[in-house]
XYZ file of C-alpha atoms in Angstrom:
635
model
C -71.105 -25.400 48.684
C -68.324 -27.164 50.914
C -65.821 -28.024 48.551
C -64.285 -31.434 49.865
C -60.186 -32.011 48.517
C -59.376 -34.629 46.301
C -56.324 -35.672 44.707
C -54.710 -33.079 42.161
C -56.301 -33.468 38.929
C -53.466 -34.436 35.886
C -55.550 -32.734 33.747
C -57.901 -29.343 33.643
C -61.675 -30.147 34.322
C -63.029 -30.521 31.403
C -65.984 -27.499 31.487
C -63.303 -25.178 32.458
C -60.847 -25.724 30.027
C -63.745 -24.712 27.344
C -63.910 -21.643 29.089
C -60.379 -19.526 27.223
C -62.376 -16.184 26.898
C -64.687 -14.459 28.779
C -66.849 -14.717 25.514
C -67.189 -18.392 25.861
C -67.856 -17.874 29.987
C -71.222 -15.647 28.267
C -71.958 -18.513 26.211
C -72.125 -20.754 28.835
C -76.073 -21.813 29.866
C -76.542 -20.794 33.204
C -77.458 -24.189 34.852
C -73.652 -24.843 34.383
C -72.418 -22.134 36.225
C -72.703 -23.833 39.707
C -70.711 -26.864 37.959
C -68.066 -24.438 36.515
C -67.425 -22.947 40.420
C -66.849 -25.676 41.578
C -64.210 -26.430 39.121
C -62.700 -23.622 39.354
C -62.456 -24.112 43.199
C -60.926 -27.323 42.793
C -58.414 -26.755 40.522
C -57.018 -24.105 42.750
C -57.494 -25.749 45.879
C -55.370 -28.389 43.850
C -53.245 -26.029 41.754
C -52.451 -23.719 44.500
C -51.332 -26.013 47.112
C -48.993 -27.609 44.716
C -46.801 -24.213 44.065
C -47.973 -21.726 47.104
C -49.522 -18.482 46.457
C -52.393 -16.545 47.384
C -55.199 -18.826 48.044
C -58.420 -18.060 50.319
C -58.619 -14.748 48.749
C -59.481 -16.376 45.355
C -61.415 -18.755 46.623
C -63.214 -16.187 47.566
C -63.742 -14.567 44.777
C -65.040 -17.201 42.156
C -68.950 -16.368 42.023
C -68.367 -12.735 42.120
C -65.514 -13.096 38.841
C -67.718 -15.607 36.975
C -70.713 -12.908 37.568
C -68.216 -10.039 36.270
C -66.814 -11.432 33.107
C -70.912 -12.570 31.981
C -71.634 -9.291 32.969
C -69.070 -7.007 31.317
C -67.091 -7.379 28.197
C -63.722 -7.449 28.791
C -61.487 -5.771 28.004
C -63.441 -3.387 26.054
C -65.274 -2.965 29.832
C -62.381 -2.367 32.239
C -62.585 -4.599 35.380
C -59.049 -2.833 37.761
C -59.011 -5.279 40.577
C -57.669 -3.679 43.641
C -54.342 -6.047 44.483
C -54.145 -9.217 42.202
C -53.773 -11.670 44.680
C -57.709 -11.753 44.566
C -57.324 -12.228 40.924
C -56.845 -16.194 40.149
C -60.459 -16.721 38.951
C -60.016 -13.969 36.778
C -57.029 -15.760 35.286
C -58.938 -19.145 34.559
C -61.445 -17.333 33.162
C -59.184 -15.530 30.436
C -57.363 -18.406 29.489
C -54.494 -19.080 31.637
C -55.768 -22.864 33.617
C -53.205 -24.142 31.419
C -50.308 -22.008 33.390
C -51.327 -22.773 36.249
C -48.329 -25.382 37.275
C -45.957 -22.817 36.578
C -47.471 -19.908 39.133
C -45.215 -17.814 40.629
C -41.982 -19.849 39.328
C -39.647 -18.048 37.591
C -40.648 -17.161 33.889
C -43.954 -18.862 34.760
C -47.226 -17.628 35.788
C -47.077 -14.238 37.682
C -49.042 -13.873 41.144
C -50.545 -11.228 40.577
C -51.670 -9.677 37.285
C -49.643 -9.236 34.535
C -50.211 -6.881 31.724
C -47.706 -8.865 29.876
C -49.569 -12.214 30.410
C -53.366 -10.609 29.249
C -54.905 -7.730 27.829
C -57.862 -8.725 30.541
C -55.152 -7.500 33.163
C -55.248 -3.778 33.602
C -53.107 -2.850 36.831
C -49.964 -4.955 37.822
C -49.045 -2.692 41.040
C -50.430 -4.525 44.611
C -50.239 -2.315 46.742
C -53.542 -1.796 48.472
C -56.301 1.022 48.041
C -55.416 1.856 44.246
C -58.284 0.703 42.700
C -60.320 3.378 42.389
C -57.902 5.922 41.768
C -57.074 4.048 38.659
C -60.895 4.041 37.567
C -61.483 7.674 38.181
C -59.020 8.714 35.795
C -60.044 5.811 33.300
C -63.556 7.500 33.655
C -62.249 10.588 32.866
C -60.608 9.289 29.728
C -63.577 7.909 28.576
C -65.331 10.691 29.303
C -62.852 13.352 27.185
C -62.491 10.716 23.913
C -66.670 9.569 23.771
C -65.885 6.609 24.759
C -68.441 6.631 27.739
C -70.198 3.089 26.365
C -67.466 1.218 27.955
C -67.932 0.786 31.575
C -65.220 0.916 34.426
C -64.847 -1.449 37.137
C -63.222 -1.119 40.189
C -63.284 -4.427 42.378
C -61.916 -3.642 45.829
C -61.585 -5.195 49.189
C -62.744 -4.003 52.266
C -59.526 -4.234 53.684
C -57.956 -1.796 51.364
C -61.255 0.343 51.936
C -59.414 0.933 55.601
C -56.264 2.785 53.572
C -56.775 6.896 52.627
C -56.133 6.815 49.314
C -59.673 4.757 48.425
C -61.205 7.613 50.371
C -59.875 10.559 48.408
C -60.555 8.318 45.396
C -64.206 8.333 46.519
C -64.077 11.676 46.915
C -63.580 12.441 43.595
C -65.762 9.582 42.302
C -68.936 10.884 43.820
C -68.520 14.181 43.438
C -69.272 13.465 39.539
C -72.590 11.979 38.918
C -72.090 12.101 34.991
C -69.397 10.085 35.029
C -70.780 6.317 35.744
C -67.661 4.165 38.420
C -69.051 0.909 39.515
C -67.407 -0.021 42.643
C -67.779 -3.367 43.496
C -67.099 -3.887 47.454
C -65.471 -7.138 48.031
C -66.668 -7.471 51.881
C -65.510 -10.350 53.630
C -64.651 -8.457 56.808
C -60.682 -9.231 56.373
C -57.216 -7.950 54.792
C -55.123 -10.794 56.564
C -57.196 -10.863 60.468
C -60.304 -9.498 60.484
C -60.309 -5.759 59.548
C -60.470 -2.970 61.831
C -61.722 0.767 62.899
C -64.801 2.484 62.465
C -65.337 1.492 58.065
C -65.298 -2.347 59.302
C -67.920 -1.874 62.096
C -70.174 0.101 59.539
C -69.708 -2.673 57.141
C -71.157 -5.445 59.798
C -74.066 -2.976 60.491
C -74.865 -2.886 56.778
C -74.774 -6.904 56.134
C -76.615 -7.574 59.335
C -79.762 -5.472 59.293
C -81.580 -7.018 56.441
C -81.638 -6.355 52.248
C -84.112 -4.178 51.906
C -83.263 -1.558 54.855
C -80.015 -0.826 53.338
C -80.909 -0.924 49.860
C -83.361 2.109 50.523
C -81.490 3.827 53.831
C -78.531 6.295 54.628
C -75.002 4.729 54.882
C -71.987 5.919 53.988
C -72.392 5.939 50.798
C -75.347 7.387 50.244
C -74.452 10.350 52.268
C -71.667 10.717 49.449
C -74.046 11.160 46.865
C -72.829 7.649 45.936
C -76.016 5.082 44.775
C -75.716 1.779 46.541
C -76.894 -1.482 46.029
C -76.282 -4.503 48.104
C -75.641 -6.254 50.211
C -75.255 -9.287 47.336
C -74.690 -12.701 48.670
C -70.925 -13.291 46.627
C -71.700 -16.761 46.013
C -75.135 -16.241 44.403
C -74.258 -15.700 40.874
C -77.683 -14.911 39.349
C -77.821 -12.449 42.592
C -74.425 -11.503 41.449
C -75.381 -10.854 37.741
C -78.554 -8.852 38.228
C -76.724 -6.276 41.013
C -74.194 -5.570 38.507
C -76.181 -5.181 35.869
C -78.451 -2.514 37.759
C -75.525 -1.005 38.806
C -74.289 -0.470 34.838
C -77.821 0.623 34.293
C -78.168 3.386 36.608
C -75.022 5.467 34.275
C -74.178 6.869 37.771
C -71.441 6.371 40.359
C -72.619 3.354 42.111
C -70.748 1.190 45.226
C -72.034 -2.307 44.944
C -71.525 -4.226 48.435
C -70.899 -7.696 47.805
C -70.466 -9.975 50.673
C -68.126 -13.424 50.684
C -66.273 -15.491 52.787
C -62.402 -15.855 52.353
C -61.567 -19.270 51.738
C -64.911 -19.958 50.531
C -65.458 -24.187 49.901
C -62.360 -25.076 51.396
C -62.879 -25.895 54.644
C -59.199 -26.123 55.784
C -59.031 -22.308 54.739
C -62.398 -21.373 56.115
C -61.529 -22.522 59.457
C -57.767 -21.078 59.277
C -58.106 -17.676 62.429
C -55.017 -16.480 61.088
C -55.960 -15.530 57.313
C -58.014 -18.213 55.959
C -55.002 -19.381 53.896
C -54.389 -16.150 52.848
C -51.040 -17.044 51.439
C -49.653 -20.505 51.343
C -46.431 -22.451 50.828
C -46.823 -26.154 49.396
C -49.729 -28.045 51.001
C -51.108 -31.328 51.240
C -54.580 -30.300 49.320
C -56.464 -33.203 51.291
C -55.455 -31.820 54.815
C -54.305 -27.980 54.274
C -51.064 -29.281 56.336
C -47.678 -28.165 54.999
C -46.250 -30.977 52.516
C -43.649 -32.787 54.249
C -39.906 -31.486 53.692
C -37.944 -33.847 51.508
C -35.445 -36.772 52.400
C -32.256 -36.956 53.020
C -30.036 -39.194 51.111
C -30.915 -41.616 54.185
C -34.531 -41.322 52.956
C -35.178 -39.102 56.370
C -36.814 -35.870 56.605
C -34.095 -32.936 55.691
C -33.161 -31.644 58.689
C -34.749 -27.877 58.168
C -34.813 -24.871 60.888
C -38.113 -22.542 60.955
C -36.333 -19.683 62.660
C -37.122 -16.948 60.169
C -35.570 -13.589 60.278
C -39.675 -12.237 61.824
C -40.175 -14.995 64.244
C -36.475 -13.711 65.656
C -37.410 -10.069 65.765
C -40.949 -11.188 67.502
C -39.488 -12.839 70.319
C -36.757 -10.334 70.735
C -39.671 -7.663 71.001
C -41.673 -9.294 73.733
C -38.975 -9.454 75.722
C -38.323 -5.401 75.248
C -42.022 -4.758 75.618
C -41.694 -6.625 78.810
C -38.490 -4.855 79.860
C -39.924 -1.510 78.998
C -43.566 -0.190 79.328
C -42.545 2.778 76.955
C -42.026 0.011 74.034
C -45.498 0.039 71.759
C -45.735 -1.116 68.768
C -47.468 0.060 65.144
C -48.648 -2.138 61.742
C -50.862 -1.407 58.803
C -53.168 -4.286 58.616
C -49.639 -7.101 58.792
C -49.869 -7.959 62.613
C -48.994 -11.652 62.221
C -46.740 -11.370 58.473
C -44.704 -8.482 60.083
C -44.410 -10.257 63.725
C -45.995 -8.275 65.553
C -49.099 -11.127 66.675
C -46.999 -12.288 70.122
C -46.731 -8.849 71.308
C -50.337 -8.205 70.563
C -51.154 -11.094 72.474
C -49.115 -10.195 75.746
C -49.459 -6.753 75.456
C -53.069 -6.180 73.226
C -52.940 -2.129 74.845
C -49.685 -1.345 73.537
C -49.767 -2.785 69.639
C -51.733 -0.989 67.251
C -53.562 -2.643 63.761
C -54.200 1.081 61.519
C -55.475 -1.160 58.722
C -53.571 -0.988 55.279
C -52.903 2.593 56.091
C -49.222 3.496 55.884
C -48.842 7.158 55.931
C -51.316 7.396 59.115
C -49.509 4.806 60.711
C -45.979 6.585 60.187
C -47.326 9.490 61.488
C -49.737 8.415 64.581
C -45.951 6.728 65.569
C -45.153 10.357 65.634
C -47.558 11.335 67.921
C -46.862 8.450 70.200
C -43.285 9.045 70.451
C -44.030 12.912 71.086
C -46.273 11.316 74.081
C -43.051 10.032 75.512
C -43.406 6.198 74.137
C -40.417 4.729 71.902
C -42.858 3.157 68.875
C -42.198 0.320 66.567
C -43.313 0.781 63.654
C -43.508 -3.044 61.617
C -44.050 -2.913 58.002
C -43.295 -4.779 54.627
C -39.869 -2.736 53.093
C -41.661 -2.094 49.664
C -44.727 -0.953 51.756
C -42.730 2.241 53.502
C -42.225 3.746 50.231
C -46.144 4.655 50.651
C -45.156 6.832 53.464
C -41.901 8.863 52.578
C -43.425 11.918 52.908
C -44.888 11.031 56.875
C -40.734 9.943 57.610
C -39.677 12.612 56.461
C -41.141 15.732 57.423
C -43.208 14.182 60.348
C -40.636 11.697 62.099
C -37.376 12.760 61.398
C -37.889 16.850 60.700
C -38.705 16.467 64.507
C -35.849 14.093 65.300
C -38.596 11.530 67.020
C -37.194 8.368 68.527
C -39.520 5.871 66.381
C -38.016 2.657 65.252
C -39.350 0.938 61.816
C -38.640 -2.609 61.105
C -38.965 -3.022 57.774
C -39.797 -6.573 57.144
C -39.127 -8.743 53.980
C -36.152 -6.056 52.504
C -34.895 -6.879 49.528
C -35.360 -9.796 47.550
C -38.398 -11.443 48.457
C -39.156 -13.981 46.095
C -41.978 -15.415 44.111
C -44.444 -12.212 44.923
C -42.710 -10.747 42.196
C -41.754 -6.597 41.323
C -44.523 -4.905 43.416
C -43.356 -6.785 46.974
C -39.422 -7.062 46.582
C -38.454 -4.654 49.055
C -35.132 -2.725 47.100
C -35.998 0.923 47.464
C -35.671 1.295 51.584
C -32.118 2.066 51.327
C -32.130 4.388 48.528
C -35.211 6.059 50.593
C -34.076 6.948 53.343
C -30.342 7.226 52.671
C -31.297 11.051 52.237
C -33.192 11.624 55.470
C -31.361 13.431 57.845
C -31.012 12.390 60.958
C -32.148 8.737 60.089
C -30.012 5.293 60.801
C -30.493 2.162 59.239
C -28.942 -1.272 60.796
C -29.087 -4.575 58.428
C -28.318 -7.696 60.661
C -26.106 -10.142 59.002
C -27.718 -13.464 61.415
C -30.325 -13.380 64.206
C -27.847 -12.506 67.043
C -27.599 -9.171 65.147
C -31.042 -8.615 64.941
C -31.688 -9.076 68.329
C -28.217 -6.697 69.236
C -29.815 -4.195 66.880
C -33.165 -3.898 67.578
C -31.886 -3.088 71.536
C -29.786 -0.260 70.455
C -32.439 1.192 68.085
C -34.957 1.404 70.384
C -32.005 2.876 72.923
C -31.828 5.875 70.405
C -33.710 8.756 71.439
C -32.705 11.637 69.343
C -33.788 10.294 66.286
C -35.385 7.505 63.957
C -34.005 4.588 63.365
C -34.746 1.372 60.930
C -34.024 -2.487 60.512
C -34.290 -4.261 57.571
C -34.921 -7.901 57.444
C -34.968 -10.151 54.561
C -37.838 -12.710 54.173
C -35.794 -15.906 54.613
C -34.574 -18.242 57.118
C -31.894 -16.793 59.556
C -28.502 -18.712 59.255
C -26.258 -19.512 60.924
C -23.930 -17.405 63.616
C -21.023 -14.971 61.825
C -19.044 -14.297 64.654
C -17.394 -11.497 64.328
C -12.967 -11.439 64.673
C -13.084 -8.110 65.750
C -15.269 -4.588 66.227
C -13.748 -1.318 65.423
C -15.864 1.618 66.474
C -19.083 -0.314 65.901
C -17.943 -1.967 62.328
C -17.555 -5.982 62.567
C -14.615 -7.419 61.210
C -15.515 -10.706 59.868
C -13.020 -11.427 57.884
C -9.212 -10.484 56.898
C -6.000 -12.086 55.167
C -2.470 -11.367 57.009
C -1.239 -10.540 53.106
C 0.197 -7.568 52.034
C -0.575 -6.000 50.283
C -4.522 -5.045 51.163
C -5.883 -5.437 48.241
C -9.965 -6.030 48.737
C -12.249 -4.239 51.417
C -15.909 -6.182 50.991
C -18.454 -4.127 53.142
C -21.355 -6.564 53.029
C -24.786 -5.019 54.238
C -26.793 -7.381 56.211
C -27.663 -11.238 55.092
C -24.849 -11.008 52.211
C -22.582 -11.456 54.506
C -22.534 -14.868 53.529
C -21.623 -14.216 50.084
C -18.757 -11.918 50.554
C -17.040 -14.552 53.466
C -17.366 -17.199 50.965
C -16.152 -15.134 47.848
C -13.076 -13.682 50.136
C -11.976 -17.244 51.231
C -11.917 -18.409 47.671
C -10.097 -15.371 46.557
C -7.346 -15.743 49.083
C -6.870 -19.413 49.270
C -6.921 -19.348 45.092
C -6.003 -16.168 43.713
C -3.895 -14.967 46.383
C -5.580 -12.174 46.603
C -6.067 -9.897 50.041
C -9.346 -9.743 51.045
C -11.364 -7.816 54.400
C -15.025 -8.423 54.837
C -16.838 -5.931 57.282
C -20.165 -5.698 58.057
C -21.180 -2.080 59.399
C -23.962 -2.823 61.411
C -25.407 0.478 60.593
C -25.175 0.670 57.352
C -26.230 4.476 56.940
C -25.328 7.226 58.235
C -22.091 5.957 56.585
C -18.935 5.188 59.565
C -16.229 7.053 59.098
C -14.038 3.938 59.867
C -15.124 2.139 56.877
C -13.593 5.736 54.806
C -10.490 5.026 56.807
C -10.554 1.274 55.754
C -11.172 2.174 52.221
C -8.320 4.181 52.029
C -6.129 1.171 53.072
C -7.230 -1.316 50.431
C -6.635 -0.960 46.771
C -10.306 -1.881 45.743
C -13.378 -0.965 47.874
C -16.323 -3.385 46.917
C -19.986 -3.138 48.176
C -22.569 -5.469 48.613
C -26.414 -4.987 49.270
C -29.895 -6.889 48.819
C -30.868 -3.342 47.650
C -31.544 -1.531 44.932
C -27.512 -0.324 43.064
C -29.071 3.337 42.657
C -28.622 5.445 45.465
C -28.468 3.071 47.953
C -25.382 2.032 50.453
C -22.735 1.673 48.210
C -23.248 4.924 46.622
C -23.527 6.765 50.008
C -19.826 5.139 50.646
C -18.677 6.148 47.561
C -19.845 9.257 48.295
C -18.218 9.619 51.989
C -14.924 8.457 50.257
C -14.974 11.641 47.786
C -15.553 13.975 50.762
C -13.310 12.541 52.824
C -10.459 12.474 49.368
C -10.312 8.854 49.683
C -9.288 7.835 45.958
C -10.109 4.020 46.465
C -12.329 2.907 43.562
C -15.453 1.832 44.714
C -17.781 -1.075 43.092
C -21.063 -1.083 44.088
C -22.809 -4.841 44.177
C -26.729 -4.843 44.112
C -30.268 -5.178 42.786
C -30.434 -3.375 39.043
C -32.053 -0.365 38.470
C -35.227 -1.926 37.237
C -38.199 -3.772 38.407
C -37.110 -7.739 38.862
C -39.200 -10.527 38.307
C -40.501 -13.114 40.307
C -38.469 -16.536 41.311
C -36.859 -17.657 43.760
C -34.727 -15.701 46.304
C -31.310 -17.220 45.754
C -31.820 -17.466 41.755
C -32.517 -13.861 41.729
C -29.971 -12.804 43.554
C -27.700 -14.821 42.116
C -28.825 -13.125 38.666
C -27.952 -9.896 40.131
C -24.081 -11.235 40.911
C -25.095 -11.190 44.970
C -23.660 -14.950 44.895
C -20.095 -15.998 45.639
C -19.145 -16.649 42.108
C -20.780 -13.689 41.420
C -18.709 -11.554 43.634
C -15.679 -13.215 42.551
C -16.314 -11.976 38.813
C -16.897 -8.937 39.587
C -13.654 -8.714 41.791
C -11.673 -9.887 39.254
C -12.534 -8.213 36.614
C -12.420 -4.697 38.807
C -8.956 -5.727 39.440
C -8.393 -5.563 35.937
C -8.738 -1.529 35.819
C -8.325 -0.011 38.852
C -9.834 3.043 37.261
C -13.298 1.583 37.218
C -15.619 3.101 39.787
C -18.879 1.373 39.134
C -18.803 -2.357 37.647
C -22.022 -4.320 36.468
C -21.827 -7.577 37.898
C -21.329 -10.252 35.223
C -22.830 -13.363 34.911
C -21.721 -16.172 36.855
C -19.190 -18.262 35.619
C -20.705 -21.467 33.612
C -19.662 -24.890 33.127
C -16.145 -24.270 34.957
C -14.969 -21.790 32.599
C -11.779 -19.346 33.660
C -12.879 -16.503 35.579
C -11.652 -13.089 34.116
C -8.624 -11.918 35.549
């Protein structure tokens, strides 16, 4: 079926807004089911393009949901999907079509699952390879309370497949033949690019040699102790229904290996090389082009720059790769989203793709950089908490010169609690030996990313926010490597702002304010290297009455507490207020609203200046809510 766009419907088809429960998807006669596919593909096509999100893997995915929710009773069956940004079928079919304009927009539809939003939602964490973790211990419950009539799901990609922890999963899965996993094997040979290594080349072997020879032969699987069934054409839904329902019959561990295309009946996505539209911004449905940027007042195209904070740290790579032939670079399954595509291009022998593997990537870094090489190690922030452990005892324990860039820090957006990346800071603030830089623009970056891969005795990190990069903050003077951005000829000193990274903005545009209106003395200093903490900015802290910190981090453990910290030891009695992300796991919306909620704004800064000021005993403030309406700051 080759889907072909139309304009966006004003209203829900009509066959799939009767479908608000998987009950009435059972219901349904089965002659309709082709009808109700290509609904569904529609209405995302339509849906998706109009708000961005995750769209060629749901496309993807629309025969093989409709064939799980006729063929399992959910919830009361238990269908864990491995990362929910396969999930959007799943969504229309338990009752959410009617959300749909609201996906991903703050307080609207989530991107993933939410177990808020259904009780057909069983996992909201995306990280990768989880899936079947999840189901062994749900089999294991059933197993210990009787309650082995209702089946567990596991629908995984095999993408994730290429990350360890589906493998020790496995492990445990087959080793117990009494207690009955169904893992369905969502095989259409990609993550983001095509997937990699040894699993991926097995994979093509098994949907190439025919139906029958692997249906009765060795594979993998088999030689697990695993049954097998497949391959299953993913867009054949009676095909669909009657694998799945041998699989529940057999009352055994069971991998069934269904093969689909990403992007499927869109033929913009299905002919995208990158990812097959794996996620999207707002799109013109009919073409798959990016939507125009709005006018200008002069009913002109906003003037807009594309310079994002990776495209700066991909070009400034090359050019090191091409300076140095001990520069090589490492990624887990994100060569293009993490930047790391240009390199791979000029250099294809010196980048490489682990799949969605973390830990082994961390730690194969290790072994490079004990070969002599200086790796670079690109990764999404809220990915590296995955491999902790690997930075820790196998990087920095041996004081190896590997750099990791740490791509989309902070807050990142619409992707919601799983992807903001808030807990690098607080991560490896305790790792000895370990320095972290935060570039404040993309001259910075570029400055940064030179001296980290200069450091030899020792890892080093970059965090960079997913956003545009601004404009140039020139610096008005460096003091042994802290920028001075910022300070007030008034005496007496009464505000030192140490602004990690991109909020440099903020802090600039909250000191000028406080100056030019409240009289107040402000400094604003970026450290570069934010951690190990500079023992200039103790020396500036101990000059100003009130020490204030800002980061796109989480408050707990992070910067400002390692400065508060370096002030105690150093008997610096400065109060220190630490600006930054709550201790809790934020919401989707958009970047600016969210940290604007968190009082990382300019007026939020202010507030939280002022109302320091008003006891200079407080050590740790909350930021308050901006001022509304005009009203009187506190003072």
């Amino acid at each position: 079926m080759s889907l072909q766009p139309v304009p966006a419907p004003k209203i829900v088809p009509p066959l799939l807004s009767s479908v608000t429960h998987p009950d009435d998807l059972r219901a349904l006669p089965s002659g309709r089911l082709t009808e109700l596919a290509e609904d569904m593909r529609r209405f995302l096509v339509d849906s998706v393009c109009a708000t961005g999100g995750h769209l060629g893997p749901s496309l993807g995915m629309v025969e093989l949901t409709i064939a799980l929710h006729r063929t399992f009773s959910s919830p009361r069956d238990t269908i864990v999907f491995d990362i929910g940004h396969q999930a959007y079928a799943h969504k229309l079919l338990t009752g959410r079509h009617e959300q749909f304009t609201s996906l991903r927009q703050a307080g609207g539809l989530s991107g993933y699952l939410s177990r808020a939003e259904s009780p057909h939602d069983v996992i909201e964490n995306s990280h990768a390879s989880t899936a079947l973790s999840y189901a062994d211990g749900l089999a294991k419950a059933r197993a210990l309370t009787g309650a082995t009539g209702r089946a567990v799901v596991a629908v995984i990609g095999d993408g994730a497949f290429t990350g360890g922890m589906a493998w020790e999963a496995l492990d445990n899965i087959a080793a117990a033949a009494d207690r009955p996993v169904i893992v369905v094997l969502n095989d259409n040979g990609r993550s983001y690019a095509p997937t990699t290594g040894a699993l991926a080349a097995h994979l093509h072997t098994l949907r190439h040699i025919g139906d029958e020879a692997p249906r009765a032969g060795h594979n993998v699987f088999t030689d697990l102790g695993l049954a097998y069934i497949g391959p299953v054409d993913g867009h054949d839904v009676p095909a669909l229904e009657e694998a799945l329902a041998s699989a529940r019959s057999l009352s055994r561990p069971v991998v069934v290996h269904v093969v689909t295309v990403k992007g499927k009946g869109y033929p913009p996505a299905e002919a995208d090389e990158a990812d097959c539209f794996h996620a999207v911004g707002v799109l013109d449905p009919t073409t798959g082009r990016p939507a125009p940027p709005p006018a200008d007042d002069n009913g002109r195209p906003a003037a807009h720059s594309s310079r994002s904070w990776t495209s700066v740290f991909s070009q400034e790579l090359v050019h090191l790769a091409a300076e140095r032939q001990d520069v090589v670079a490492v990624t887990a399954s994100m060569l293009r989203p993490t930047g790391l595509h240009p390199m791979a291009l000029r250099f294809p022998d010196r980048v490489f793709d682990v799949g969605i593997a973390e830990q082994h990537a961390v730690t194969s870094a290790a072994g490079l950089a004990m070969g002599g090489l200086h790796p670079v190690v690109a990764l999404y922030a809220t990915f590296l908490n995955r491999a902790f452990d690997q930075v820790l005892m196998d990087v920095a324990l041996h004081r190896l010169p590997v750099t990791f860039v740490l791509d989309r820090a902070g807050i990142t957006g619409p992707d919601g609690p799983s992807h903001h990346g808030m807990w690098d800071l607080a991560l490896l603030a305790p790792v000895p030996g370990m320095r972290v830089a935060a570039p404040r623009d993309a001259g910075r970056l570029r400055e940064l990313l030179r001296e980290a891969v200069d450091t030899e005795d020792g890892p080093t990190a970059l965090r960079l926010p997913k956003a545009t990069a601004g404009a140039e903050i020139e610096a008005v003077a460096r003091m042994d490597g802290v920028d001075i951005l910022y300070r007030t000829s008034r005496r007496p000193l009464d505000v030192l702002m140490v602004c990690v990274g991109p909020t440099a903005s903020a802090a600039l545009m909250a000191a000028r304010q406080l100056s030019d209106e409240e009289g107040i003395g402000c400094t604003v200093v970026d450290p570069r290297w934010a951690l190990p903490v500079n023992p200039v900015l103790t020396h500036l802290s101990a000059r100003h009455r009130l020490v204030v910190t800002l980061e796109d981090s989480t408050r707990v453990g992070g910067f400002g507490t390692a400065l508060a910290q370096a002030c105690t030891d150093a008997a610096v009695t400065t109060p220190v207020v630490n600006l930054g992300l709550p201790h809790a796991f934020v919401e989707h919306g958009t970047r600016p609203a969210l940290l604007a909620r968190a009082g990382l704004d300019a007026d939020g800064v202010i507030a939280s200046i002022l109302r320091a000021r008003t006891d200079l005993t407080t050590y740790d403030v909350t930021p308050l809510v901006k001022p509304v309406n005009g009203m009187r700051r506190p003072r």
